[in-house]
PDB file of C-alpha atoms in Angstrom:
ATOM      1  CA  UNK A   1     -12.274  13.869  -7.945  1.00  0.00           C
ATOM      2  CA  UNK A   2     -13.461  12.412 -10.672  1.00  0.00           C
ATOM      3  CA  UNK A   3     -11.123   9.670 -11.480  1.00  0.00           C
ATOM      4  CA  UNK A   4     -12.255   6.043 -12.696  1.00  0.00           C
ATOM      5  CA  UNK A   5     -10.826   2.602 -11.255  1.00  0.00           C
ATOM      6  CA  UNK A   6      -7.959   2.509 -13.942  1.00  0.00           C
ATOM      7  CA  UNK A   7      -6.686   5.846 -13.091  1.00  0.00           C
ATOM      8  CA  UNK A   8      -6.916   5.235  -9.476  1.00  0.00           C
ATOM      9  CA  UNK A   9      -4.646   2.339  -9.472  1.00  0.00           C
ATOM     10  CA  UNK A  10      -2.181   4.132 -11.878  1.00  0.00           C
ATOM     11  CA  UNK A  11      -1.728   6.821  -9.431  1.00  0.00           C
ATOM     12  CA  UNK A  12      -1.520   4.596  -6.149  1.00  0.00           C
ATOM     13  CA  UNK A  13       1.199   2.577  -8.242  1.00  0.00           C
ATOM     14  CA  UNK A  14       3.455   5.576  -7.083  1.00  0.00           C
ATOM     15  CA  UNK A  15       3.393   3.751  -3.725  1.00  0.00           C
ATOM     16  CA  UNK A  16       5.900   1.356  -5.112  1.00  0.00           C
ATOM     17  CA  UNK A  17       8.463   3.772  -4.270  1.00  0.00           C
ATOM     18  CA  UNK A  18       9.564   5.378  -1.025  1.00  0.00           C
ATOM     19  CA  UNK A  19       8.184   4.990   2.176  1.00  0.00           C
ATOM     20  CA  UNK A  20       6.471   7.185   4.903  1.00  0.00           C
ATOM     21  CA  UNK A  21       7.994   9.094   7.381  1.00  0.00           C
ATOM     22  CA  UNK A  22       6.105   9.468  10.746  1.00  0.00           C
ATOM     23  CA  UNK A  23       7.329  12.980  11.314  1.00  0.00           C
ATOM     24  CA  UNK A  24       5.799  14.234   7.824  1.00  0.00           C
ATOM     25  CA  UNK A  25       2.425  12.422   7.763  1.00  0.00           C
ATOM     26  CA  UNK A  26       1.882  10.255  10.936  1.00  0.00           C
ATOM     27  CA  UNK A  27       2.553   6.952   9.199  1.00  0.00           C
ATOM     28  CA  UNK A  28       5.885   4.893   8.985  1.00  0.00           C
ATOM     29  CA  UNK A  29       7.294   2.645   6.845  1.00  0.00           C
ATOM     30  CA  UNK A  30       7.962   0.963   3.155  1.00  0.00           C
ATOM     31  CA  UNK A  31       5.276  -0.447   0.759  1.00  0.00           C
ATOM     32  CA  UNK A  32       7.409  -2.793  -0.634  1.00  0.00           C
ATOM     33  CA  UNK A  33      10.672  -4.279   0.196  1.00  0.00           C
ATOM     34  CA  UNK A  34      12.367  -2.263  -2.828  1.00  0.00           C
ATOM     35  CA  UNK A  35      11.225   1.376  -1.931  1.00  0.00           C
ATOM     36  CA  UNK A  36      14.038   2.741  -4.315  1.00  0.00           C
ATOM     37  CA  UNK A  37      13.343   0.364  -7.305  1.00  0.00           C
ATOM     38  CA  UNK A  38       9.968   0.948  -9.361  1.00  0.00           C
ATOM     39  CA  UNK A  39       8.017  -2.502  -9.869  1.00  0.00           C
ATOM     40  CA  UNK A  40       4.583  -3.780  -9.503  1.00  0.00           C
ATOM     41  CA  UNK A  41       5.313  -5.085  -5.957  1.00  0.00           C
ATOM     42  CA  UNK A  42       3.155  -2.764  -4.353  1.00  0.00           C
ATOM     43  CA  UNK A  43      -0.091  -4.362  -6.291  1.00  0.00           C
ATOM     44  CA  UNK A  44       1.263  -7.612  -5.759  1.00  0.00           C
ATOM     45  CA  UNK A  45       2.108  -7.465  -2.051  1.00  0.00           C
ATOM     46  CA  UNK A  46      -1.529  -5.861  -1.515  1.00  0.00           C
ATOM     47  CA  UNK A  47      -2.852  -8.854  -3.222  1.00  0.00           C
ATOM     48  CA  UNK A  48      -0.783 -11.847  -2.110  1.00  0.00           C
ATOM     49  CA  UNK A  49       0.197 -11.022   1.600  1.00  0.00           C
ATOM     50  CA  UNK A  50      -1.842 -11.162   4.540  1.00  0.00           C
ATOM     51  CA  UNK A  51      -2.517  -7.582   6.231  1.00  0.00           C
ATOM     52  CA  UNK A  52      -3.531  -6.644   9.826  1.00  0.00           C
ATOM     53  CA  UNK A  53      -4.116  -3.454  11.505  1.00  0.00           C
ATOM     54  CA  UNK A  54      -0.727  -2.259  13.101  1.00  0.00           C
ATOM     55  CA  UNK A  55      -0.730  -1.711  17.060  1.00  0.00           C
ATOM     56  CA  UNK A  56       0.691   1.549  17.841  1.00  0.00           C
ATOM     57  CA  UNK A  57       0.125   4.990  18.685  1.00  0.00           C
ATOM     58  CA  UNK A  58      -0.169   6.290  15.324  1.00  0.00           C
ATOM     59  CA  UNK A  59      -2.823   6.409  12.786  1.00  0.00           C
ATOM     60  CA  UNK A  60      -4.674   3.419  11.643  1.00  0.00           C
ATOM     61  CA  UNK A  61      -2.312   1.624   9.130  1.00  0.00           C
ATOM     62  CA  UNK A  62      -2.020  -2.079   8.025  1.00  0.00           C
ATOM     63  CA  UNK A  63       1.127  -4.154   8.401  1.00  0.00           C
ATOM     64  CA  UNK A  64       2.248  -7.557   6.641  1.00  0.00           C
ATOM     65  CA  UNK A  65       1.279 -10.348   9.034  1.00  0.00           C
ATOM     66  CA  UNK A  66       4.296 -12.269   8.530  1.00  0.00           C
ATOM     67  CA  UNK A  67       7.050  -9.660  10.217  1.00  0.00           C
ATOM     68  CA  UNK A  68       5.380  -6.314  10.038  1.00  0.00           C
ATOM     69  CA  UNK A  69       8.161  -4.489   8.153  1.00  0.00           C
ATOM     70  CA  UNK A  70       5.642  -3.666   5.092  1.00  0.00           C
ATOM     71  CA  UNK A  71       3.044  -1.166   5.402  1.00  0.00           C
ATOM     72  CA  UNK A  72      -0.153  -0.271   3.683  1.00  0.00           C
ATOM     73  CA  UNK A  73      -2.662   2.727   4.049  1.00  0.00           C
ATOM     74  CA  UNK A  74      -6.478   2.147   4.773  1.00  0.00           C
ATOM     75  CA  UNK A  75      -6.622   4.061   1.405  1.00  0.00           C
ATOM     76  CA  UNK A  76      -4.426   1.425  -0.208  1.00  0.00           C
ATOM     77  CA  UNK A  77      -6.910  -1.480   1.233  1.00  0.00           C
ATOM     78  CA  UNK A  78      -9.920   0.185   0.148  1.00  0.00           C
ATOM     79  CA  UNK A  79      -8.631  -1.074  -3.398  1.00  0.00           C
ATOM     80  CA  UNK A  80      -9.651  -4.518  -2.506  1.00  0.00           C
ATOM     81  CA  UNK A  81     -13.095  -3.891  -1.556  1.00  0.00           C
ATOM     82  CA  UNK A  82     -14.163  -1.721  -4.602  1.00  0.00           C
ATOM     83  CA  UNK A  83     -16.114  -3.766  -7.312  1.00  0.00           C
ATOM     84  CA  UNK A  84     -13.831  -4.338 -10.026  1.00  0.00           C
ATOM     85  CA  UNK A  85     -11.198  -2.307  -8.323  1.00  0.00           C
ATOM     86  CA  UNK A  86      -8.439  -5.199  -8.136  1.00  0.00           C
ATOM     87  CA  UNK A  87      -9.462  -5.882 -11.742  1.00  0.00           C
ATOM     88  CA  UNK A  88      -8.150  -2.593 -12.234  1.00  0.00           C
ATOM     89  CA  UNK A  89      -4.915  -4.038 -11.340  1.00  0.00           C
ATOM     90  CA  UNK A  90      -4.124  -5.914 -14.396  1.00  0.00           C
TER      91      UNK A  90
END
């Protein structure tokens, strides 16, 4: 779509708000523990929490390893593997 890393990070930052509904997207859960509050927790959690693939009958998604209450989409996790992607979080 022609976005650079910084623009992609800005768009994905919207994941700081809200959560996924399995009846709408097939994915389920919030990205942060404060889904009704705009913050940088989405980025903090992506970088600082341990993530694992969720074991369920839905589409591939990640959950936080400590208690499984938060989620990340595979597209969220790609940012961690893109050269200079994490640097764009700053």
